[in-house]
PDB file of N, CA and C in Angstrom:
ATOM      1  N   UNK L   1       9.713  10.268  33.915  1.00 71.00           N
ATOM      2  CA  UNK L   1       9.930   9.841  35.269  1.00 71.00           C
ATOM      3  C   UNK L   1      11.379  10.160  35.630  1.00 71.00           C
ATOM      4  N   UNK L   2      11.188  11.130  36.361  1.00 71.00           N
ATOM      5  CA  UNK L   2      12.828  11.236  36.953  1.00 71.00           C
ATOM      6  C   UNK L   2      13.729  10.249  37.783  1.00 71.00           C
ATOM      7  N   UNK L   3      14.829  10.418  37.226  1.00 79.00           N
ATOM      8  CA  UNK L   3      15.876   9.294  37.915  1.00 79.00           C
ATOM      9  C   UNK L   3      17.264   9.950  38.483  1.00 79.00           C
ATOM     10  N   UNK L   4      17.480   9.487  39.416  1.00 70.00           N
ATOM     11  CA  UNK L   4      18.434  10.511  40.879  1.00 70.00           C
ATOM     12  C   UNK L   4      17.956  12.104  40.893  1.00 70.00           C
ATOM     13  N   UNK L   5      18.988  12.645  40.728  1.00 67.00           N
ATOM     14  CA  UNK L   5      18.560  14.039  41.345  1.00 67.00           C
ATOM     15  C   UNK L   5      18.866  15.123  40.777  1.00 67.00           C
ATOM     16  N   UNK L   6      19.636  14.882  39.122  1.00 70.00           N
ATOM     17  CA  UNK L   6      20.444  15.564  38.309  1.00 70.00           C
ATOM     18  C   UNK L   6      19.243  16.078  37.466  1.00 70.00           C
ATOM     19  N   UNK L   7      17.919  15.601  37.560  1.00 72.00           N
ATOM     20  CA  UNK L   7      16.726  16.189  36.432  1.00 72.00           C
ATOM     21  C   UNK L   7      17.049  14.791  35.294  1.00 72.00           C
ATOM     22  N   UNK L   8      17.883  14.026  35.091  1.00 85.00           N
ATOM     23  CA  UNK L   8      18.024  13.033  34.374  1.00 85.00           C
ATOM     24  C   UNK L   8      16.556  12.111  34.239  1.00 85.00           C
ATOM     25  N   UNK L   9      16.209  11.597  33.321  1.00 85.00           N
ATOM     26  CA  UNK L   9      14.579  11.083  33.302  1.00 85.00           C
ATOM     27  C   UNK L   9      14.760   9.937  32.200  1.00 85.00           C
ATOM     28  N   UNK L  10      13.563   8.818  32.215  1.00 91.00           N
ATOM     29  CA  UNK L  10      12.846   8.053  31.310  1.00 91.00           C
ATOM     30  C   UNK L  10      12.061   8.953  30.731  1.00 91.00           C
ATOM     31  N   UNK L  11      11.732   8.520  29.934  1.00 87.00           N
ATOM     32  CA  UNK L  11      10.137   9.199  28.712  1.00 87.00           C
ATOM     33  C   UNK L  11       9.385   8.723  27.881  1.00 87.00           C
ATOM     34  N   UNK L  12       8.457   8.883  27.637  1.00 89.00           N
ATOM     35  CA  UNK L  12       7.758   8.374  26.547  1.00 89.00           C
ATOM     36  C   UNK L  12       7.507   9.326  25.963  1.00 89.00           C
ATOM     37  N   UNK L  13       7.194   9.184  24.608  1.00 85.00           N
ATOM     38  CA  UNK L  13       6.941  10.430  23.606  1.00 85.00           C
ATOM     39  C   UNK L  13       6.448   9.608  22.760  1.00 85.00           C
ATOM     40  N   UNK L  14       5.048  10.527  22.032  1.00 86.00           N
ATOM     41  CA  UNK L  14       4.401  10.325  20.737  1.00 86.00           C
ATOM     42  C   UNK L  14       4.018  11.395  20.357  1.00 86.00           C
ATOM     43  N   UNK L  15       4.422  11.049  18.717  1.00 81.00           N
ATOM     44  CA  UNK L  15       4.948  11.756  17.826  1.00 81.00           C
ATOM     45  C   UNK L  15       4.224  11.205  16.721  1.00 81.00           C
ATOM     46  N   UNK L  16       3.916  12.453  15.505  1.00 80.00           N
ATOM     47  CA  UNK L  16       3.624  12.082  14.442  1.00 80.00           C
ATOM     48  C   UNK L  16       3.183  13.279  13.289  1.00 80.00           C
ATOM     49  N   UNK L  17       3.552  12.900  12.112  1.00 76.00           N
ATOM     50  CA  UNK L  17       3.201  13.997  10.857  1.00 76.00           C
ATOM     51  C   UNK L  17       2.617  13.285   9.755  1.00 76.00           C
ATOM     52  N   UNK L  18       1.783  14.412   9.212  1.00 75.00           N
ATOM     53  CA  UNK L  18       0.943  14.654   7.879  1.00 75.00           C
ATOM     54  C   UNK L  18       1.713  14.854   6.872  1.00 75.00           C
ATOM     55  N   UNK L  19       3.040  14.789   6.791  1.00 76.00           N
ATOM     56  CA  UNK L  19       3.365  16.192   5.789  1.00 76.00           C
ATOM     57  C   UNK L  19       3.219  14.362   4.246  1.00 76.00           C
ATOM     58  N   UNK L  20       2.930  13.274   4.468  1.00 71.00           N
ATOM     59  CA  UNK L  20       3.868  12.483   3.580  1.00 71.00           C
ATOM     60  C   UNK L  20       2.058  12.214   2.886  1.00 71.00           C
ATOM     61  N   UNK L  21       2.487  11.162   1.991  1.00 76.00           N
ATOM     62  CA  UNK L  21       0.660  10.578   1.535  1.00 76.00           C
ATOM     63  C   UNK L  21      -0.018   9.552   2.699  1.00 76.00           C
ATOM     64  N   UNK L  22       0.947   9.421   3.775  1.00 72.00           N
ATOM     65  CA  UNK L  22       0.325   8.507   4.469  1.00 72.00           C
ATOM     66  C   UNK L  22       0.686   9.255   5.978  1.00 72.00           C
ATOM     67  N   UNK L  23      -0.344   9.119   6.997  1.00 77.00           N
ATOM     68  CA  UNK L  23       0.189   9.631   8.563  1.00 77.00           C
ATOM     69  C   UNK L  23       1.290   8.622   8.761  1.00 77.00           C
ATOM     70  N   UNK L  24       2.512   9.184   9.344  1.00 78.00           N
ATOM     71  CA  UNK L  24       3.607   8.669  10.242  1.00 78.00           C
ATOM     72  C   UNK L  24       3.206   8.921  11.351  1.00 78.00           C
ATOM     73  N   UNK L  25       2.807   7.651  12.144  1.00 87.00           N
ATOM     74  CA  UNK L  25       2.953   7.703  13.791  1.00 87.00           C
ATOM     75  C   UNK L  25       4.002   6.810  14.579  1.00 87.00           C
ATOM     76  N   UNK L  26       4.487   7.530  15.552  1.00 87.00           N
ATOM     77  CA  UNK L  26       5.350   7.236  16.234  1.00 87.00           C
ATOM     78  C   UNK L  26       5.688   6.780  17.863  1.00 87.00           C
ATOM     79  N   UNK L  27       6.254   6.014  18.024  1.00 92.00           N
ATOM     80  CA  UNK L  27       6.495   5.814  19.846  1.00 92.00           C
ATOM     81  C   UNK L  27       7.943   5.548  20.364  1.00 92.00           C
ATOM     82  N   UNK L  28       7.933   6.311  21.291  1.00 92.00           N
ATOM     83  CA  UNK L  28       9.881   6.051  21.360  1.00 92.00           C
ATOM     84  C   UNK L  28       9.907   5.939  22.889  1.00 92.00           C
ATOM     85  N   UNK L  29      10.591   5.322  23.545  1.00 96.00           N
ATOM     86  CA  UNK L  29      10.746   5.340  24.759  1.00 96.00           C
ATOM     87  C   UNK L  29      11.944   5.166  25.218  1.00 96.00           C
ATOM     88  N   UNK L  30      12.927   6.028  25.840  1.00 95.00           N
ATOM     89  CA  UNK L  30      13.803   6.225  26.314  1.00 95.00           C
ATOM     90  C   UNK L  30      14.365   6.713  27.566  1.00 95.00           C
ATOM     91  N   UNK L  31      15.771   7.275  27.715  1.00 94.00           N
ATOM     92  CA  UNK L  31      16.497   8.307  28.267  1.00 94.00           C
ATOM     93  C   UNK L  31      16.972   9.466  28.444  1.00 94.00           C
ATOM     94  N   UNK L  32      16.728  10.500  28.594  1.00 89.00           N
ATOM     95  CA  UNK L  32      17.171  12.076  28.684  1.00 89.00           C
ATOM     96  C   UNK L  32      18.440  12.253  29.775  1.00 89.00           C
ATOM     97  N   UNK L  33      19.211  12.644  29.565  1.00 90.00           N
ATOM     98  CA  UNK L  33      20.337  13.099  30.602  1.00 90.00           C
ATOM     99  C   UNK L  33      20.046  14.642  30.250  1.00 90.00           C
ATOM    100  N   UNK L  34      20.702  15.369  31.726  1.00 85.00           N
ATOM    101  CA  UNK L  34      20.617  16.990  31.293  1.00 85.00           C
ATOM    102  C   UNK L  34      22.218  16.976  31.609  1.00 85.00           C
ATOM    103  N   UNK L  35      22.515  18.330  30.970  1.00 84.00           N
ATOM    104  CA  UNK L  35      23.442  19.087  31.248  1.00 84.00           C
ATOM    105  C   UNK L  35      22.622  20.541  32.067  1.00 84.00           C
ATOM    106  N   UNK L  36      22.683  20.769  33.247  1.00 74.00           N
ATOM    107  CA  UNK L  36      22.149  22.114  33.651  1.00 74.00           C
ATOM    108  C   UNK L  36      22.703  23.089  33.818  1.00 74.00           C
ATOM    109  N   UNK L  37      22.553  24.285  33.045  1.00 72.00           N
ATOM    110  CA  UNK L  37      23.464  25.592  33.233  1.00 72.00           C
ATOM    111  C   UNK L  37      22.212  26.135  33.400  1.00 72.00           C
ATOM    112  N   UNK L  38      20.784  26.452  34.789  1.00 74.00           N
ATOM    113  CA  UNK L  38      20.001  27.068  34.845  1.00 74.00           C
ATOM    114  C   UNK L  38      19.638  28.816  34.382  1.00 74.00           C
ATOM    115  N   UNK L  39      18.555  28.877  33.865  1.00 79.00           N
ATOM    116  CA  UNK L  39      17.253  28.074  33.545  1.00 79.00           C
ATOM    117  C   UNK L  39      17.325  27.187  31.745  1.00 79.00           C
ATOM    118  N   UNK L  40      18.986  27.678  31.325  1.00 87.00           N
ATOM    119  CA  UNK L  40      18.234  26.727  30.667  1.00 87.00           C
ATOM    120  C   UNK L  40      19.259  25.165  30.576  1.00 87.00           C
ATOM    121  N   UNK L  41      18.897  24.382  29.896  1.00 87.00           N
ATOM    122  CA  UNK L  41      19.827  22.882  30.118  1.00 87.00           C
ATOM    123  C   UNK L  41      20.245  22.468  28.785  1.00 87.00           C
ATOM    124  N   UNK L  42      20.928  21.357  28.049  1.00 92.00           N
ATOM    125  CA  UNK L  42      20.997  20.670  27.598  1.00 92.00           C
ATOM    126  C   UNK L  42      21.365  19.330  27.468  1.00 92.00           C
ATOM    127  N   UNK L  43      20.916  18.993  26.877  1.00 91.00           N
ATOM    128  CA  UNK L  43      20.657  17.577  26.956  1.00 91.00           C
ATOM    129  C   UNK L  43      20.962  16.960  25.703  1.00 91.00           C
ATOM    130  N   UNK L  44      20.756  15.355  25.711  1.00 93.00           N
ATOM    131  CA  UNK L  44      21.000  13.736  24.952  1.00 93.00           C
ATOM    132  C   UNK L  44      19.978  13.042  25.504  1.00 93.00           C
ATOM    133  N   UNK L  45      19.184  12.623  23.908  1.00 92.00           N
ATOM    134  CA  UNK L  45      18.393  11.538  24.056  1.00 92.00           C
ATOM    135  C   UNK L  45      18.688  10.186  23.660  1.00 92.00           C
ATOM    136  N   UNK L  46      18.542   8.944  24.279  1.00 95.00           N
ATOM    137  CA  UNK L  46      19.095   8.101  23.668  1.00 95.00           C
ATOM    138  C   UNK L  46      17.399   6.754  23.459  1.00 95.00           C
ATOM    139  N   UNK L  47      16.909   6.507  22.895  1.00 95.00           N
ATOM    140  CA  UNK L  47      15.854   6.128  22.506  1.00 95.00           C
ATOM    141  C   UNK L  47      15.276   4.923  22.003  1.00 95.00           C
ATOM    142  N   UNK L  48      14.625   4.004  22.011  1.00 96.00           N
ATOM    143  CA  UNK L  48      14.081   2.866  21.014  1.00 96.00           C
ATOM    144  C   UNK L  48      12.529   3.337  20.585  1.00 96.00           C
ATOM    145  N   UNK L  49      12.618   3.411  19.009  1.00 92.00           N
ATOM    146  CA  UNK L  49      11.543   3.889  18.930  1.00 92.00           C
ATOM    147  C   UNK L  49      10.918   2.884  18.019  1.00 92.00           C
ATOM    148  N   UNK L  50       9.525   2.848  17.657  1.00 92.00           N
ATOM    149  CA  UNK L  50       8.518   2.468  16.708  1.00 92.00           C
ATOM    150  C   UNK L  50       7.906   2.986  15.967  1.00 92.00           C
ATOM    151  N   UNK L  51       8.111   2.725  14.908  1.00 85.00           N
ATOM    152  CA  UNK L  51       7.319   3.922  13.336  1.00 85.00           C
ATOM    153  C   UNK L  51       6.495   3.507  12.641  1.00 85.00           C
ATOM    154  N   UNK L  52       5.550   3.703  12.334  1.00 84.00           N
ATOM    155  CA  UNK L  52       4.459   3.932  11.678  1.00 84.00           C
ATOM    156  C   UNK L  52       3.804   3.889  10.625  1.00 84.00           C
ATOM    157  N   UNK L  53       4.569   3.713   9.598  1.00 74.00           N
ATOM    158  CA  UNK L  53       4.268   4.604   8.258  1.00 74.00           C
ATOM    159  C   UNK L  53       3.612   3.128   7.748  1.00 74.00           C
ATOM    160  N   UNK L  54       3.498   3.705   6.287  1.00 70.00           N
ATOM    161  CA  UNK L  54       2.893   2.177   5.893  1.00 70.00           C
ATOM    162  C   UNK L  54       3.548   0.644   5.818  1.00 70.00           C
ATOM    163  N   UNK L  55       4.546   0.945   6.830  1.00 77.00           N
ATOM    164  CA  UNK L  55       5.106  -0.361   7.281  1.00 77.00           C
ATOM    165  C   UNK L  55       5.572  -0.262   8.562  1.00 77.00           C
ATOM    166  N   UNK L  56       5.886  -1.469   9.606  1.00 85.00           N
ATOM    167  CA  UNK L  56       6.733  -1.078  11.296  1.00 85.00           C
ATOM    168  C   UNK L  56       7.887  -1.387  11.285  1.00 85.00           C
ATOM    169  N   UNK L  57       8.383  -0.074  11.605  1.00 88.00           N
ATOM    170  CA  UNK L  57      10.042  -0.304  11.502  1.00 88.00           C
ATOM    171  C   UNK L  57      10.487  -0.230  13.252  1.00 88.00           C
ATOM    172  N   UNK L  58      11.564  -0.705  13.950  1.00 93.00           N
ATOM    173  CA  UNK L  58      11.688  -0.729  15.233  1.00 93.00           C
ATOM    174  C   UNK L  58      13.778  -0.377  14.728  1.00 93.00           C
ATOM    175  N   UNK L  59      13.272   0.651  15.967  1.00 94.00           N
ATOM    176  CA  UNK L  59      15.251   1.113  15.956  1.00 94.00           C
ATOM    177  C   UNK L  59      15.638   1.979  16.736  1.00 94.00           C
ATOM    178  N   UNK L  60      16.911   2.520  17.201  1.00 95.00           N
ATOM    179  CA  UNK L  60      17.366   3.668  17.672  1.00 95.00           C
ATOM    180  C   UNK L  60      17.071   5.201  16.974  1.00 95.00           C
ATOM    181  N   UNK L  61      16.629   5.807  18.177  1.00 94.00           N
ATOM    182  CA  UNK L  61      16.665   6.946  17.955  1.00 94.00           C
ATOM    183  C   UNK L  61      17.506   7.824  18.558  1.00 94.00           C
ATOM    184  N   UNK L  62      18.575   8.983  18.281  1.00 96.00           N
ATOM    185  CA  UNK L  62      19.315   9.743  18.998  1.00 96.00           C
ATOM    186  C   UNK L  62      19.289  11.215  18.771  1.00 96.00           C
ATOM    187  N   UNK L  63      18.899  11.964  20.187  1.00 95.00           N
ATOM    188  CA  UNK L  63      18.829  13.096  19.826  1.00 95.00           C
ATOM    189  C   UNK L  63      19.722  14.377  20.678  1.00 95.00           C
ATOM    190  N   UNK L  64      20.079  15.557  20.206  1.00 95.00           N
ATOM    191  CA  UNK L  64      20.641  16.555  21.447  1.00 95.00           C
ATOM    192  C   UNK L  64      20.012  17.612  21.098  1.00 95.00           C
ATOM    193  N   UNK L  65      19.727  18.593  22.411  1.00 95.00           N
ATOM    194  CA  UNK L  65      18.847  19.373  22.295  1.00 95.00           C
ATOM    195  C   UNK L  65      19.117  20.957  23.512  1.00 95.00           C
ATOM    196  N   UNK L  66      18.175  21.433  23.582  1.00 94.00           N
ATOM    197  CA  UNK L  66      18.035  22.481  24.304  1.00 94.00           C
ATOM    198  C   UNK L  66      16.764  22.622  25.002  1.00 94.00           C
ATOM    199  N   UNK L  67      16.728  23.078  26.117  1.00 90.00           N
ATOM    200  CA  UNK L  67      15.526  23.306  27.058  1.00 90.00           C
ATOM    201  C   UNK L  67      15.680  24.168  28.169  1.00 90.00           C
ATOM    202  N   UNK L  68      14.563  25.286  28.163  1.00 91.00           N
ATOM    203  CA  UNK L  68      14.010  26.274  29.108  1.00 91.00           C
ATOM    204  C   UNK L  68      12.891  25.894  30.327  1.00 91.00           C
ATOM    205  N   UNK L  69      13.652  26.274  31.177  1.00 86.00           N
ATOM    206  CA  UNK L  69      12.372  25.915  31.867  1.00 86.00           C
ATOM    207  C   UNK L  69      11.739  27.530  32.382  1.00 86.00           C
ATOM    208  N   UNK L  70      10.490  27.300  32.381  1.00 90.00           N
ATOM    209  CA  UNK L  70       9.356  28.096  32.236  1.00 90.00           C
ATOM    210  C   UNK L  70       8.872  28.529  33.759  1.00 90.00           C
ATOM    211  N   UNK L  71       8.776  27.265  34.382  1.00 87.00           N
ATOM    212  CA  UNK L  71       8.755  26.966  35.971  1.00 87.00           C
ATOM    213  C   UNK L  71       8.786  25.926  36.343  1.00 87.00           C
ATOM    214  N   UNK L  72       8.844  25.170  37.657  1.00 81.00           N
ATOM    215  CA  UNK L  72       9.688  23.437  38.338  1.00 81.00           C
ATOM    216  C   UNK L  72       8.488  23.071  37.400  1.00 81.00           C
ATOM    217  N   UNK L  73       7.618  23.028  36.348  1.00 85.00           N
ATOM    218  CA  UNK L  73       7.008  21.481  36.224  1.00 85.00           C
ATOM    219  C   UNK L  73       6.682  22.209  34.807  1.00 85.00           C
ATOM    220  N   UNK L  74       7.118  22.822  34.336  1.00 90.00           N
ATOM    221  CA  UNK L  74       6.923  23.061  32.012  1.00 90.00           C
ATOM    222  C   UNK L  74       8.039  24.014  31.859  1.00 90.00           C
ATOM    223  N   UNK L  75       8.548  23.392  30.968  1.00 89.00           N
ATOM    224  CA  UNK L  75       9.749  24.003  30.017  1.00 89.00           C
ATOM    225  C   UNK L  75       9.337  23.485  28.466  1.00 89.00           C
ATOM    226  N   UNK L  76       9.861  24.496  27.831  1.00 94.00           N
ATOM    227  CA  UNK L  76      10.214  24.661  26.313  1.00 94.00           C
ATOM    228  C   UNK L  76      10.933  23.847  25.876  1.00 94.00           C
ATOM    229  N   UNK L  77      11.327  23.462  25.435  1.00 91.00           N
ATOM    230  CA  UNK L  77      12.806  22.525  24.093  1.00 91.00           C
ATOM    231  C   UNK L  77      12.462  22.534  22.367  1.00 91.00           C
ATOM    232  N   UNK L  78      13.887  22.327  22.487  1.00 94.00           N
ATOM    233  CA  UNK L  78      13.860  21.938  20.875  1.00 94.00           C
ATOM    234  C   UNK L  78      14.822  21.500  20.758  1.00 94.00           C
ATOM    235  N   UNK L  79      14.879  20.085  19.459  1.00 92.00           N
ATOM    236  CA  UNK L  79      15.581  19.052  19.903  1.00 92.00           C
ATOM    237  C   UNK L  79      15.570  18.499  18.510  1.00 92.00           C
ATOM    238  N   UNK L  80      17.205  18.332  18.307  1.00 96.00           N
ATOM    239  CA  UNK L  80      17.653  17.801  16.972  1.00 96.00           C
ATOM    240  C   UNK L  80      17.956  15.736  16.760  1.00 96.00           C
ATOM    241  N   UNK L  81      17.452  15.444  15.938  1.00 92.00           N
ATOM    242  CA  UNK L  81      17.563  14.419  16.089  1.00 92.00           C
ATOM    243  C   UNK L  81      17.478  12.996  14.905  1.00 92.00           C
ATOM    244  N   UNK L  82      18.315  11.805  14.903  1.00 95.00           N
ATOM    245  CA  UNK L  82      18.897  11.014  13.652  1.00 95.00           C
ATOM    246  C   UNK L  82      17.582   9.524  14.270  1.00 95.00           C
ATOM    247  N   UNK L  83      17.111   9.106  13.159  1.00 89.00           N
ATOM    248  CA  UNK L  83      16.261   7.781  13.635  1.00 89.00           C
ATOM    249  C   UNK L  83      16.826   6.607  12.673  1.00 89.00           C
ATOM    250  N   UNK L  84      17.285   5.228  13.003  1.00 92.00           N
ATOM    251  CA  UNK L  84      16.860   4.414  12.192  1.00 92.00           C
ATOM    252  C   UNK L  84      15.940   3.223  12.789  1.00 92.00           C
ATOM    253  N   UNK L  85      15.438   3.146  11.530  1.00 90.00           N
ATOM    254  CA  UNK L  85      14.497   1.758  11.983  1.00 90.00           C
ATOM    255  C   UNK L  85      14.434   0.353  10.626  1.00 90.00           C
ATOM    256  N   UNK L  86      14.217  -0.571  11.558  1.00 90.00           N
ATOM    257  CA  UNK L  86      14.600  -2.152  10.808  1.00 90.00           C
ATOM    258  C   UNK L  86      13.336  -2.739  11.069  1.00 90.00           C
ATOM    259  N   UNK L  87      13.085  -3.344   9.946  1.00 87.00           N
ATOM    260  CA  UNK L  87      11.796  -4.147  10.108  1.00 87.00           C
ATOM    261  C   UNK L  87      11.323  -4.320   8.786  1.00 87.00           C
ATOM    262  N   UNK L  88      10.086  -4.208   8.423  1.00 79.00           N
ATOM    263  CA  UNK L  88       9.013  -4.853   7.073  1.00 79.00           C
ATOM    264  C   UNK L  88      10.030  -3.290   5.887  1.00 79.00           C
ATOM    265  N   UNK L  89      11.065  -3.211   5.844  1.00 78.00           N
ATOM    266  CA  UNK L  89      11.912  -2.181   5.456  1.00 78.00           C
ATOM    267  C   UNK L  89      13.340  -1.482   6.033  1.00 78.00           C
ATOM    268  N   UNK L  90      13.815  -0.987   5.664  1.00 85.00           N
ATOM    269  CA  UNK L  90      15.267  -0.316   5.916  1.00 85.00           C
ATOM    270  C   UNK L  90      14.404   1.331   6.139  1.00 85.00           C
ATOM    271  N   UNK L  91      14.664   2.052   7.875  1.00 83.00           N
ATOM    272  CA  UNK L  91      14.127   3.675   7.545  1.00 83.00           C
ATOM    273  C   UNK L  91      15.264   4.428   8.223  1.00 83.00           C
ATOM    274  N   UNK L  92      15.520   5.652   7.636  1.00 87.00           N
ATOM    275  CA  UNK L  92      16.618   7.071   7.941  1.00 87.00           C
ATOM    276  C   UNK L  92      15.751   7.816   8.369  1.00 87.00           C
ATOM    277  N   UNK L  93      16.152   8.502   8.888  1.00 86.00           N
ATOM    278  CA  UNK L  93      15.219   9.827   9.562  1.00 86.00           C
ATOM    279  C   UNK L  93      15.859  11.089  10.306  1.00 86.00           C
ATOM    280  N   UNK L  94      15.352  11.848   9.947  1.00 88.00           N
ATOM    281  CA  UNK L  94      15.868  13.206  10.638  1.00 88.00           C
ATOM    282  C   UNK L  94      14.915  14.027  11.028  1.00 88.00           C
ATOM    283  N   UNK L  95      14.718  14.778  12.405  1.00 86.00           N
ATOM    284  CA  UNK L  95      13.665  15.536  12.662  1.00 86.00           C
ATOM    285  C   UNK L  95      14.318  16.745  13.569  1.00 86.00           C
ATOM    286  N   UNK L  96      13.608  17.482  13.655  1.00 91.00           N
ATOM    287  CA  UNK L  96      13.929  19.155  14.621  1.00 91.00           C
ATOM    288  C   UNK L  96      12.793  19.331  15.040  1.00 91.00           C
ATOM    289  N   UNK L  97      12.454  19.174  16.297  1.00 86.00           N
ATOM    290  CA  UNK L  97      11.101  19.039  16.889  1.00 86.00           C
ATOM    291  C   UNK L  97      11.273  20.225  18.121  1.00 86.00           C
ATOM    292  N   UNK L  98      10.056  20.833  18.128  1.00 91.00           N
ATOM    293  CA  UNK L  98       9.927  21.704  19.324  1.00 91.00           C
ATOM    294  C   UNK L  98       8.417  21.504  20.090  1.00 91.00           C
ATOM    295  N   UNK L  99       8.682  21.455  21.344  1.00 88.00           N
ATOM    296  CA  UNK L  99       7.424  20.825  21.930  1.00 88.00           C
ATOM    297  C   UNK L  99       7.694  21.458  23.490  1.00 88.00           C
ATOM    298  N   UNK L 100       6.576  21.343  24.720  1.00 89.00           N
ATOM    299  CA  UNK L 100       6.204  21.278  25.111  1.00 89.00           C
ATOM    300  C   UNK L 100       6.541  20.569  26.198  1.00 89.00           C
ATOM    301  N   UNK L 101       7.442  20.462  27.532  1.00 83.00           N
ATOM    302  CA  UNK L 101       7.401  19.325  28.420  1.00 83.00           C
ATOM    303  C   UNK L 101       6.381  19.795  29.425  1.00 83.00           C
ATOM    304  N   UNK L 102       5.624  18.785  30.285  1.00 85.00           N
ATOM    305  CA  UNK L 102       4.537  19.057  31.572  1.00 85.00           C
ATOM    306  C   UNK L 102       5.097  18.091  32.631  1.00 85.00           C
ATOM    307  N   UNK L 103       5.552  18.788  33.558  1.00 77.00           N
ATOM    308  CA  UNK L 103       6.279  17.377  34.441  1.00 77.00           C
ATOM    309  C   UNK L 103       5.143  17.111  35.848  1.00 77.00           C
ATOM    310  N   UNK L 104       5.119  16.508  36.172  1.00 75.00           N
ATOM    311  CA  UNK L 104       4.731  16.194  38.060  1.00 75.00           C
ATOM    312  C   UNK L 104       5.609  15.592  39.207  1.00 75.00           C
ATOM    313  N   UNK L 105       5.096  16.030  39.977  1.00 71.00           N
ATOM    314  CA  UNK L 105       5.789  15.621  40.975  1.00 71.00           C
ATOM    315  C   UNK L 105       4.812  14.500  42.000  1.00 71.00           C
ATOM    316  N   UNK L 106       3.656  13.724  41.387  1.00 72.00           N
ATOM    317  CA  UNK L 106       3.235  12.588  42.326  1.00 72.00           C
ATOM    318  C   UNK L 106       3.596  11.713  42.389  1.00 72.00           C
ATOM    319  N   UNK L 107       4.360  11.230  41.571  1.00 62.00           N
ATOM    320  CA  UNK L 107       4.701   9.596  41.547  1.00 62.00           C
ATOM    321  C   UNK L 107       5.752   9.774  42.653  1.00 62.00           C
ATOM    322  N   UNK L 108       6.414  10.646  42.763  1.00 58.00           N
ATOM    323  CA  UNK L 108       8.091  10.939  44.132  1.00 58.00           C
ATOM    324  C   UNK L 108       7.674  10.620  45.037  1.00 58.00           C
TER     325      UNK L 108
END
């Protein structure tokens, strides 16, 4: 959901991998600021997320990244980023994620 007029946004994101003996699923909901040097931007995520694994950990997530846009409503990124989480455990985390944004314009 965009906020003023800079492309700056809320988000939700879910996330999750196979690679461990157990699925990690994930939910983070945050902030994106851009930096825009068109077409492409960069950006800072600043985040509270929820993890998954065989226990729930709740914590900050922070990420900086890069993004193309493709045309006004999908761009590319990829996006570096540090997690911790507190809860039924102590969790560290590091990820490099490349994905997919789909934006709209109905809710404006």
């Amino acid at each position: 959901m965009a906020i003023g007029h800079n492309g700056n946004e809320l988000k939700l994101q879910f996330d999750s991998s196979w690679l461990g003996p157990a699925p990690d699923l994930g939910v983070s909901f945050g902030y994106r600021g851009y930096f825009p040097v068109d077409p492409i931007k960069t950006f800072f995520d600043a985040d509270i997320g929820f993890r998954f694994y065989d226990r729930l950990t709740v914590g900050p997530e922070i990420g900086f990244g890069l993004q193309y846009e493709l045309s006004s409503v999908i761009g590319v990124f990829s996006t570096v980023r540090a997690k911790f989480g507190f809860g039924q455990g102590l969790r560290l985390g590091a990820e490099l994620l490349v994905g997919l944004q789909v934006r709209t314009y109905v809710l404006e």
